[in-house]
Short mmCIF file of C-alpha atoms in Angstrom, two decimals:
data_model
loop_
_atom_site.label_atom_id
_atom_site.label_comp_id
_atom_site.label_asym_id
_atom_site.label_seq_id
_atom_site.Cartn_x
_atom_site.Cartn_y
_atom_site.Cartn_z
CA UNK A 1 137.76 114.85 46.90
CA UNK A 2 136.49 118.43 46.36
CA UNK A 3 133.83 117.26 43.87
CA UNK A 4 132.53 114.69 46.34
CA UNK A 5 132.02 117.43 48.95
CA UNK A 6 130.17 119.62 46.44
CA UNK A 7 128.01 116.63 45.56
CA UNK A 8 127.22 116.06 49.23
CA UNK A 9 126.52 119.76 49.72
CA UNK A 10 124.14 119.78 46.75
CA UNK A 11 122.37 116.69 48.07
CA UNK A 12 121.97 118.24 51.52
CA UNK A 13 120.73 121.49 49.99
CA UNK A 14 118.14 119.66 47.86
CA UNK A 15 116.96 117.68 50.89
CA UNK A 16 116.72 120.85 53.00
CA UNK A 17 114.72 122.70 50.31
CA UNK A 18 112.42 119.70 49.90
CA UNK A 19 111.91 119.39 53.67
CA UNK A 20 111.17 123.10 54.08
CA UNK A 21 108.73 122.99 51.14
CA UNK A 22 106.87 120.04 52.67
CA UNK A 23 106.62 121.72 56.08
CA UNK A 24 105.45 125.02 54.57
CA UNK A 25 102.85 123.16 52.49
CA UNK A 26 101.52 121.24 55.50
CA UNK A 27 101.30 124.38 57.63
CA UNK A 28 99.55 126.26 54.81
CA UNK A 29 96.89 123.58 54.33
CA UNK A 30 96.34 123.16 58.08
CA UNK A 31 95.95 126.91 58.67
CA UNK A 32 93.60 127.11 55.66
CA UNK A 33 91.37 124.61 57.49
CA UNK A 34 90.87 127.05 60.38
CA UNK A 35 87.63 129.00 60.25
CA UNK A 36 85.62 131.25 62.55
CA UNK A 37 83.01 129.46 64.62
CA UNK A 38 80.47 132.28 64.46
CA UNK A 39 81.64 134.77 61.87
CA UNK A 40 78.20 136.41 61.61
CA UNK A 41 77.76 136.66 65.42
CA UNK A 42 74.56 134.62 65.33
CA UNK A 43 74.97 133.63 68.98
CA UNK A 44 75.03 137.31 70.00
CA UNK A 45 71.54 137.99 68.64
CA UNK A 46 68.81 138.88 71.14
CA UNK A 47 66.72 135.89 72.23
CA UNK A 48 69.19 133.48 70.65
CA UNK A 49 68.97 131.06 73.56
CA UNK A 50 65.16 131.00 73.61
CA UNK A 51 65.11 130.49 69.85
CA UNK A 52 67.59 127.64 70.25
CA UNK A 53 65.42 125.91 72.87
CA UNK A 54 62.36 126.25 70.62
CA UNK A 55 64.26 124.89 67.61
CA UNK A 56 65.46 121.78 69.46
CA UNK A 57 62.12 121.41 71.27
CA UNK A 58 63.94 121.41 74.60
CA UNK A 59 62.02 119.96 77.52
CA UNK A 60 63.19 120.59 81.05
CA UNK A 61 64.56 117.51 82.81
CA UNK A 62 65.87 116.64 86.24
CA UNK A 63 69.47 116.88 85.07
CA UNK A 64 71.73 119.19 83.15
CA UNK A 65 71.75 118.67 79.39
CA UNK A 66 74.49 118.65 76.78
CA UNK A 67 73.26 119.26 73.26
CA UNK A 68 75.79 118.36 70.56
CA UNK A 69 75.14 119.37 66.96
CA UNK A 70 77.19 117.74 64.22
CA UNK A 71 77.14 117.47 60.46
CA UNK A 72 77.93 113.92 59.30
CA UNK A 73 79.24 115.30 55.98
CA UNK A 74 81.70 117.60 57.73
CA UNK A 75 85.33 116.54 57.81
CA UNK A 76 85.70 118.33 61.13
CA UNK A 77 83.04 116.08 62.65
CA UNK A 78 84.98 113.08 61.43
CA UNK A 79 88.16 114.47 63.05
CA UNK A 80 86.21 115.09 66.27
CA UNK A 81 84.82 111.53 66.56
CA UNK A 82 87.22 110.52 69.36
CA UNK A 83 86.29 113.70 71.24
CA UNK A 84 82.58 113.05 70.68
CA UNK A 85 82.96 109.53 72.06
CA UNK A 86 84.86 110.85 75.07
CA UNK A 87 82.18 113.54 75.66
CA UNK A 88 79.45 110.91 75.53
CA UNK A 89 81.19 108.88 78.23
CA UNK A 90 82.04 111.99 80.25
CA UNK A 91 78.47 113.31 80.27
CA UNK A 92 77.18 109.88 81.27
CA UNK A 93 79.64 109.75 84.19
CA UNK A 94 78.59 113.23 85.33
CA UNK A 95 74.85 112.48 85.08
CA UNK A 96 74.31 114.94 82.24
CA UNK A 97 71.62 114.16 79.66
CA UNK A 98 73.06 113.95 76.16
CA UNK A 99 71.11 115.15 73.13
CA UNK A 100 72.76 114.43 69.77
CA UNK A 101 71.43 116.35 66.77
CA UNK A 102 72.45 116.55 63.13
CA UNK A 103 72.71 119.99 61.59
CA UNK A 104 69.62 120.85 59.54
CA UNK A 105 68.34 123.90 57.72
CA UNK A 106 66.20 124.84 60.72
CA UNK A 107 69.09 124.38 63.17
CA UNK A 108 71.32 126.55 60.99
CA UNK A 109 69.24 129.51 62.15
CA UNK A 110 70.54 129.01 65.71
CA UNK A 111 73.80 127.03 65.34
CA UNK A 112 76.39 128.80 63.18
CA UNK A 113 78.90 125.94 62.75
CA UNK A 114 79.50 122.34 63.68
CA UNK A 115 80.59 120.51 65.71
CA UNK A 116 78.88 122.62 68.35
CA UNK A 117 77.70 122.21 71.92
CA UNK A 118 75.14 123.87 74.15
CA UNK A 119 74.98 123.10 77.86
CA UNK A 120 71.89 123.80 79.95
CA UNK A 121 71.54 123.35 83.70
CA UNK A 122 68.72 121.27 85.21
CA UNK A 123 66.48 124.36 85.28
CA UNK A 124 66.99 124.76 81.51
CA UNK A 125 69.12 127.88 81.91
CA UNK A 126 72.03 128.81 79.70
CA UNK A 127 75.44 127.48 80.76
CA UNK A 128 77.55 127.26 77.57
CA UNK A 129 77.26 127.68 73.82
CA UNK A 130 80.03 127.33 71.29
CA UNK A 131 82.30 124.78 69.68
CA UNK A 132 83.32 121.48 71.22
CA UNK A 133 86.87 122.78 71.16
CA UNK A 134 89.20 124.95 69.14
CA UNK A 135 92.27 124.49 67.03
CA UNK A 136 93.20 122.43 64.01
CA UNK A 137 91.96 119.04 65.09
CA UNK A 138 89.21 120.19 67.45
CA UNK A 139 90.41 117.40 69.68
CA UNK A 140 89.59 116.56 73.27
CA UNK A 141 92.80 118.12 74.52
CA UNK A 142 91.46 121.59 73.75
CA UNK A 143 87.85 121.02 74.83
CA UNK A 144 85.73 123.59 76.64
CA UNK A 145 82.69 121.45 77.31
CA UNK A 146 84.36 119.19 79.86
CA UNK A 147 85.49 122.18 81.92
CA UNK A 148 82.05 123.80 81.78
CA UNK A 149 80.31 120.57 82.85
CA UNK A 150 82.82 119.94 85.65
CA UNK A 151 82.26 123.49 86.93
CA UNK A 152 78.48 123.11 86.64
CA UNK A 153 78.54 119.89 88.67
CA UNK A 154 80.55 121.78 91.31
CA UNK A 155 77.79 124.41 91.49
CA UNK A 156 79.25 127.08 89.20
CA UNK A 157 77.38 128.27 86.11
CA UNK A 158 79.89 130.00 83.84
CA UNK A 159 77.28 131.30 81.36
CA UNK A 160 80.04 131.08 78.77
CA UNK A 161 79.29 132.12 75.21
CA UNK A 162 82.31 131.20 73.13
CA UNK A 163 81.75 132.23 69.56
CA UNK A 164 84.91 134.19 68.79
CA UNK A 165 87.27 131.29 68.19
CA UNK A 166 88.94 129.55 65.27
CA UNK A 167 89.15 125.87 64.60
CA UNK A 168 88.03 123.10 62.33
CA UNK A 169 84.35 123.99 61.85
CA UNK A 170 81.86 123.47 59.05
CA UNK A 171 79.31 126.08 58.23
CA UNK A 172 76.81 126.73 55.49
CA UNK A 173 76.36 130.41 56.33
CA UNK A 174 77.66 133.00 53.94
#
């Protein structure tokens, strides 16, 4: 009877060690996926917003605009697809013009990482610049853009520059 208990104890110990190893491995790889959105503080540079509008050839419209920049080769963009779909529907419901752009070498001079968003009010003034959201999955549950647009539609311009955050972002900057 004593040997059977030792056998069970050994089995439980092996299972516990295996389980802990799997959890530690998953956490390690998920945390390794986190990166700074704007590690070089590109969005803090003088005239960044004017340079951005020139780069995207922004033309003033009668509505607020949401510019979303993605990289189709970025795994984070793939993870954010449900959030991107939700943002598309949300901006349509709120009467916000949606501009979808793919990251390019010229856009890299004004957008540090993707997926990124820039919100402009109907006068073409700065409202928000930064990531779609933060965290591991960059999912809609942790989105900033929806809050900024909701506040803008209520008459409040947050002028929120959010570049000091970590999440699932792709960048080509060094």
